[in-house]
Short mmCIF file of C-alpha atoms in Angstrom, two decimals:
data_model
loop_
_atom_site.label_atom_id
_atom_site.label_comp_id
_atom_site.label_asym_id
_atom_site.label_seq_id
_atom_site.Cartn_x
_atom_site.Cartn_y
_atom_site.Cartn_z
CA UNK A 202 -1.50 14.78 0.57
CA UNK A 203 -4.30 15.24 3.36
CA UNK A 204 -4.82 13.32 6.51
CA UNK A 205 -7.14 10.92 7.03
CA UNK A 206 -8.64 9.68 10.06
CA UNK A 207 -10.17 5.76 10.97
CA UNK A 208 -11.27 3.77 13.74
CA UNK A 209 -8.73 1.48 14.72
CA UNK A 210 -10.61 -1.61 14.93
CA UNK A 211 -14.35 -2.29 14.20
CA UNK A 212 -16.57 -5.47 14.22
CA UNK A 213 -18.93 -6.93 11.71
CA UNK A 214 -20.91 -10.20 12.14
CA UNK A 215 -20.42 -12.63 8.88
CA UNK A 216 -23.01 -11.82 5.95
CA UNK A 217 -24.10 -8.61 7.50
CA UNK A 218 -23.21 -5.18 5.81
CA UNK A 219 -20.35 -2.91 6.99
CA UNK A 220 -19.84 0.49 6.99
CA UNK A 221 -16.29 1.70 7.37
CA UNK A 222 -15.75 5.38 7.88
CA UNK A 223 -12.88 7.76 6.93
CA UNK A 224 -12.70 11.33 7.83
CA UNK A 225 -10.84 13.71 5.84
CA UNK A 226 -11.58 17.04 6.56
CA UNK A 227 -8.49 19.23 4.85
CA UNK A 228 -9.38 17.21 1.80
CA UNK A 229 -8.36 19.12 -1.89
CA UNK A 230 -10.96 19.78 -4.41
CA UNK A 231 -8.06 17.10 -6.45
CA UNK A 232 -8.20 14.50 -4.41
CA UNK A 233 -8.81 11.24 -5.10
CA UNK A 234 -10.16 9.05 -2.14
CA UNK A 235 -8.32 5.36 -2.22
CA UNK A 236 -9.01 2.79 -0.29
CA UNK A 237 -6.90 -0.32 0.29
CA UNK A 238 -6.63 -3.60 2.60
CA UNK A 239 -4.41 -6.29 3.27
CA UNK A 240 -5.25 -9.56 4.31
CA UNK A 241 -3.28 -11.32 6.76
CA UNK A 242 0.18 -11.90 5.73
CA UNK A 243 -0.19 -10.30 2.45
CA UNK A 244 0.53 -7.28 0.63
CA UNK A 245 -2.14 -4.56 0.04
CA UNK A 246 -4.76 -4.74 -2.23
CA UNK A 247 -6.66 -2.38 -3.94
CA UNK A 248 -10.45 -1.61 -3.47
CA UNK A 249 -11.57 1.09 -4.65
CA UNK A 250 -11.53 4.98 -5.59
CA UNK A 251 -13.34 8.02 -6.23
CA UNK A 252 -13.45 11.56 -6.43
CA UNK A 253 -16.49 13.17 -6.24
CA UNK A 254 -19.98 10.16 -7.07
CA UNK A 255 -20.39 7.45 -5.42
CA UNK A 256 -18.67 4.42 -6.67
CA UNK A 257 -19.17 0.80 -7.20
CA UNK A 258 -17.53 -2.65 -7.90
CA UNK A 259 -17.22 -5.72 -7.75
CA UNK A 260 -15.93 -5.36 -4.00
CA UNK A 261 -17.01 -3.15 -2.31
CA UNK A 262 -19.28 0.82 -2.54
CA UNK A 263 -17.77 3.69 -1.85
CA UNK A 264 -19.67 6.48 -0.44
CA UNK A 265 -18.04 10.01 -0.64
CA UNK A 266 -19.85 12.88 1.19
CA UNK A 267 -21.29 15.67 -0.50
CA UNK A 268 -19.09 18.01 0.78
CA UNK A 269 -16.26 15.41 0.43
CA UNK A 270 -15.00 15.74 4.14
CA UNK A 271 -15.97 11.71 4.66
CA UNK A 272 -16.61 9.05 2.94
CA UNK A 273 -17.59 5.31 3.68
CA UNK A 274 -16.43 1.83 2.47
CA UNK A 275 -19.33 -0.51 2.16
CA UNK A 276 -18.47 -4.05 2.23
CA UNK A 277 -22.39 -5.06 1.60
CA UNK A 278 -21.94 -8.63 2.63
CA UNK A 279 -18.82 -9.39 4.89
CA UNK A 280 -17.30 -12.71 4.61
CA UNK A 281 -14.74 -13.80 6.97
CA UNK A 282 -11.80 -13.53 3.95
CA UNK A 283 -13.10 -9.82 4.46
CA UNK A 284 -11.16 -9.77 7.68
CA UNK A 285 -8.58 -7.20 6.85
CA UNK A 286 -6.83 -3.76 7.62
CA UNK A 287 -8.81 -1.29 5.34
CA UNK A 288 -6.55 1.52 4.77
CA UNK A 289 -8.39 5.34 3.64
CA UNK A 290 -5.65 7.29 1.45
CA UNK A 291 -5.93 10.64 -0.26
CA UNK A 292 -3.90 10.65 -3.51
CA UNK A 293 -3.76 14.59 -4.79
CA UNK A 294 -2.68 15.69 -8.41
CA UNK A 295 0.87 16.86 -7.65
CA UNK A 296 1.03 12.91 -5.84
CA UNK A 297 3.82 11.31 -7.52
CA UNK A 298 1.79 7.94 -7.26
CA UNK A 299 2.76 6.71 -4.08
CA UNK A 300 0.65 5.62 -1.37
CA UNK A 301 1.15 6.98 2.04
CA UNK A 302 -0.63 4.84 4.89
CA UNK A 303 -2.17 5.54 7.80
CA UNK A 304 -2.73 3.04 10.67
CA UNK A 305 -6.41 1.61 9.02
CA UNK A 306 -8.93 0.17 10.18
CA UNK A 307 -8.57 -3.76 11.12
CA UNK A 308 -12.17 -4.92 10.65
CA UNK A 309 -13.17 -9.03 12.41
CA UNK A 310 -15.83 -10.60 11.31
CA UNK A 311 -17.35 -13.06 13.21
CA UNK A 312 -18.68 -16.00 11.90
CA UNK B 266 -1.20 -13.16 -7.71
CA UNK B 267 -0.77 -9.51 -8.12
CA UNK B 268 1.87 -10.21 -11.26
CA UNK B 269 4.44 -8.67 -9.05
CA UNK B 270 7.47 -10.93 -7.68
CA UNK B 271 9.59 -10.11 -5.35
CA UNK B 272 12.57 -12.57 -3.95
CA UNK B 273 13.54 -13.84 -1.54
CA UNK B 274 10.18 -14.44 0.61
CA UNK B 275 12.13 -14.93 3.94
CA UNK B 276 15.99 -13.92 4.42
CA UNK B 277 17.33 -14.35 8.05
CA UNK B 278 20.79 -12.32 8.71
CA UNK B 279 22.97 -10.98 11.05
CA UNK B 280 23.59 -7.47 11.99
CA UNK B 281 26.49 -5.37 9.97
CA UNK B 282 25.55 -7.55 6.79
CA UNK B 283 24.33 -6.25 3.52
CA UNK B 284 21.71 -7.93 1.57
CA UNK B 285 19.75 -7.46 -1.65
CA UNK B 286 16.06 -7.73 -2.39
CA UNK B 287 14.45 -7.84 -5.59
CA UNK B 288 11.39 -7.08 -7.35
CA UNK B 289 9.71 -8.33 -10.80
CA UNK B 290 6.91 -5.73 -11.39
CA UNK B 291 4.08 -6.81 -13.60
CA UNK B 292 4.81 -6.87 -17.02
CA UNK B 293 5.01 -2.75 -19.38
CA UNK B 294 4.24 -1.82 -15.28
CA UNK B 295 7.20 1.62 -15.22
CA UNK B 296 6.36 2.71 -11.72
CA UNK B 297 8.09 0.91 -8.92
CA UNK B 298 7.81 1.56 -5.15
CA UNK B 299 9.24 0.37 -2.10
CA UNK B 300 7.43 0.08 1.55
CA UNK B 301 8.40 -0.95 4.80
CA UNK B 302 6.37 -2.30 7.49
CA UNK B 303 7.35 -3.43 10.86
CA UNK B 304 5.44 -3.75 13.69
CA UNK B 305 5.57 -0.92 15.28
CA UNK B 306 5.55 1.67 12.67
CA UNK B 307 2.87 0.28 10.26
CA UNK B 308 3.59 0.55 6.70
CA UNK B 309 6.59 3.39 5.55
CA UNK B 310 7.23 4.66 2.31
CA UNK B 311 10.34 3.90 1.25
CA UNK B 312 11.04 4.98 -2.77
CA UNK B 313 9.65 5.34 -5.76
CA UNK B 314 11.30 4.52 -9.41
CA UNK B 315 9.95 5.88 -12.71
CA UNK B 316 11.17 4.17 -15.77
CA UNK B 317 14.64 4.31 -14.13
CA UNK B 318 14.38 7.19 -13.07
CA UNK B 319 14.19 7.70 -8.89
CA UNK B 320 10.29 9.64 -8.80
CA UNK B 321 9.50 10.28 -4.75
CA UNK B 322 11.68 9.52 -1.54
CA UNK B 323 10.18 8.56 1.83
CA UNK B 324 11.05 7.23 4.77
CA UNK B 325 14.84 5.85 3.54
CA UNK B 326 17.65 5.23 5.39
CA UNK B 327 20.91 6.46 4.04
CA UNK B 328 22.24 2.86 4.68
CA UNK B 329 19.41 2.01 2.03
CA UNK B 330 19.34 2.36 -1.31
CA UNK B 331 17.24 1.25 -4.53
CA UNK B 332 17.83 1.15 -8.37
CA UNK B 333 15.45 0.46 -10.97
CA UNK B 334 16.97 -1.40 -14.12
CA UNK B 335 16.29 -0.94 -17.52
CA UNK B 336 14.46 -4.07 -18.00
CA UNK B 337 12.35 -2.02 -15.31
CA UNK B 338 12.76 -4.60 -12.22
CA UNK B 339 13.92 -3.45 -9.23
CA UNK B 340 16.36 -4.10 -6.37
CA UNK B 341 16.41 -2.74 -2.62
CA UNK B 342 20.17 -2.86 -1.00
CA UNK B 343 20.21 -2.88 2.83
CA UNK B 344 23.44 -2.39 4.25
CA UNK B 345 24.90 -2.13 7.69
CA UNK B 346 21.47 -4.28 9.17
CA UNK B 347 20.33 -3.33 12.63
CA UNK B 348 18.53 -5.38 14.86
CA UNK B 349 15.39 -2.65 13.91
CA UNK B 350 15.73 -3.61 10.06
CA UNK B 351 14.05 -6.41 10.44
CA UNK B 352 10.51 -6.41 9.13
CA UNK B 353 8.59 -7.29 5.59
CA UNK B 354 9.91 -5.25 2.62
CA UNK B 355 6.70 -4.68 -0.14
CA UNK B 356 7.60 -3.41 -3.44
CA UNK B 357 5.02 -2.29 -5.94
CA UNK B 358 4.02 -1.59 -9.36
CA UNK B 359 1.87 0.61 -10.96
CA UNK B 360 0.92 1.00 -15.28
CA UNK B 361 0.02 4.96 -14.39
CA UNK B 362 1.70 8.01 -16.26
CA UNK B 363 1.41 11.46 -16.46
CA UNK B 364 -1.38 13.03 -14.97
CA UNK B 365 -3.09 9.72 -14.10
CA UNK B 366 0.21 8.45 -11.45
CA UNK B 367 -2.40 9.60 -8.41
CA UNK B 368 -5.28 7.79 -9.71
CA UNK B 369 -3.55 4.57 -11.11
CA UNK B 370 -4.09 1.39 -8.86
CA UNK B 371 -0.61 0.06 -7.73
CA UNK B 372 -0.21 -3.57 -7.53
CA UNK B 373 1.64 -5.11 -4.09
CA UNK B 374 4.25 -8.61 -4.36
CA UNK B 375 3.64 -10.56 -0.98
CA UNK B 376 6.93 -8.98 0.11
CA UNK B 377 10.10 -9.94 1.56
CA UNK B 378 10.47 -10.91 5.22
CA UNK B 379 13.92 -9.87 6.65
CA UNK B 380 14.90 -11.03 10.42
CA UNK B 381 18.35 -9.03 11.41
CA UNK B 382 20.10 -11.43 14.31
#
C-alpha cells in the first residue's frame, strides 16, 4: 500500500470548519483513500472512504483530488469531542484488509 | 460500543511471564486483526485472522502469537514479556470478504492495556 503524508498537529477553533490534508502522491489507480481517528483513550474509529468522487456522511466530507494525489477531510463544524488523531490510509486491492497507520494528524480544538 | 470486546482492559505483569488476551469480534464479523501501540512507535500491525485461517502478518514478535477459534473470537499470547511489551493491545473486526476486504470498515474494541514490571 502507498504512503501517505500529514501534518502532525493542526488547530481548529470550536464550531469553525477544518480542513485536514493528506498527501499521497504514489497513490494506485485501486486505491481506496480511508480515513480514521481515535479519540483519547480509545480505539480507532472509522470516518470515511473513497476512491475517486467526493464523499459525504454523517461525519465528516471527504475531498479527493482530481488527479487523486491529495485529498482533504472536512470536519464542517468541529466540536471539541472532534479532538482526535485523524489517521489518512491507502487500502489497495491486493490489501488483505488490514490497516497500516501512519503517525496522523492530532487536531485541538479550542473552545 | 464498536460490538467488539476484548478482555482484560488493564493487566499489570512482570517480565518473563506469559499472558493471554482476548477478543469477542462483533457478531458473523470473520476478519480479525491485532495492533499494537505504544508510545513511541504509534500504532503496529500485528496479525490478521480470516475465518481461522491466519490472512496478513505484521509487525509480530516470534515470542507472540495469535489464534482465531472457530466460534471466530480471538486470542493474542505474549510470552517471555519485556519491559518494552508494555503498551495497549487493539484487536479488530471487520464483516468484509473477497474483493471487498480493502474497502470494508473494520471495527476497533477499546483494547487491552498491558504494563510489563
Amino acid at each position: 500500500d502507498a504512503k501517505t503524508t500529514q501534518p502532525n498537529s493542526m488547530e481548529s477553533n470550536e464550531e469553525e470548519p477544518v480542513h485536514l490534508p493528506c498527501n499521497h502522491s504514489t497513490i494506485s489507480g485501486t486505491d481506496y483513500i480511508h480515513w480514521y481517528r481515535q479519540l483519547p483513550s480509545q480505539g480507532p474509529e472509522y470516518v470515511i472512504h473513497g476512491l475517486t468522487s467526493n464523499v459525504n456522511n454523517r461525519m465528516a466530507s471527504l475531498a479527493i483530488a482530481e488527479d487523486r494525489k491529495s485529498s482533504t477531510l472536512i470536519l464542517h463544524r468541529a466540536t471539541l469531542r472532534d479532538a482526535a488523531v485523524y489517521y489518512c490510509i491507502l487500502r489497495g486491492s491486493s490489501n488483505t484488509g488490514k490497516l497500516i497507520f501512519g503517525q496522523g494528524t492530532t487536531l485541538q480544538v479550542k473552545p | 460500543d464498536s460490538g467488539v470486546t476484548q478482555t482484560p482492559k488493564h493487566l499489570i505483569t512482570a517480565t518473563g511471564q506469559r499472558v493471554t488476551l482476548r477478543c469477542s469480534p462483533r457478531s458473523g464479523d470473520l476478519s480479525v486483526y491485532w495492533y499494537q501501540q505504544s508510545l513511541d512507535q504509534g500504532l503496529q500491525f500485528l496479525i490478521q485472522y480470516y475465518n481461522g485461517e491466519e490472512r496478513a502478518k505484521g509487525n509480530i514478535l516470534e515470542r507472540f502469537s495469535a489464534q482465531q477459534f472457530p466460534d471466530l473470537h480471538s486470542e493474542l499470547n505474549l510470552s517471555s514479556l519485556e519491559l518494552g511489551d508494555s503498551a495497549l493491545y487493539f484487536c479488530a473486526s471487520s464483516a468484509s470478504s473477497g474483493p471487498l476486504l480493502h474497502t470494508g470498515e473494520l471495527f476497533f474494541g477499546e483494547g487491552s492495556r498491558l504494563t510489563v514490571l
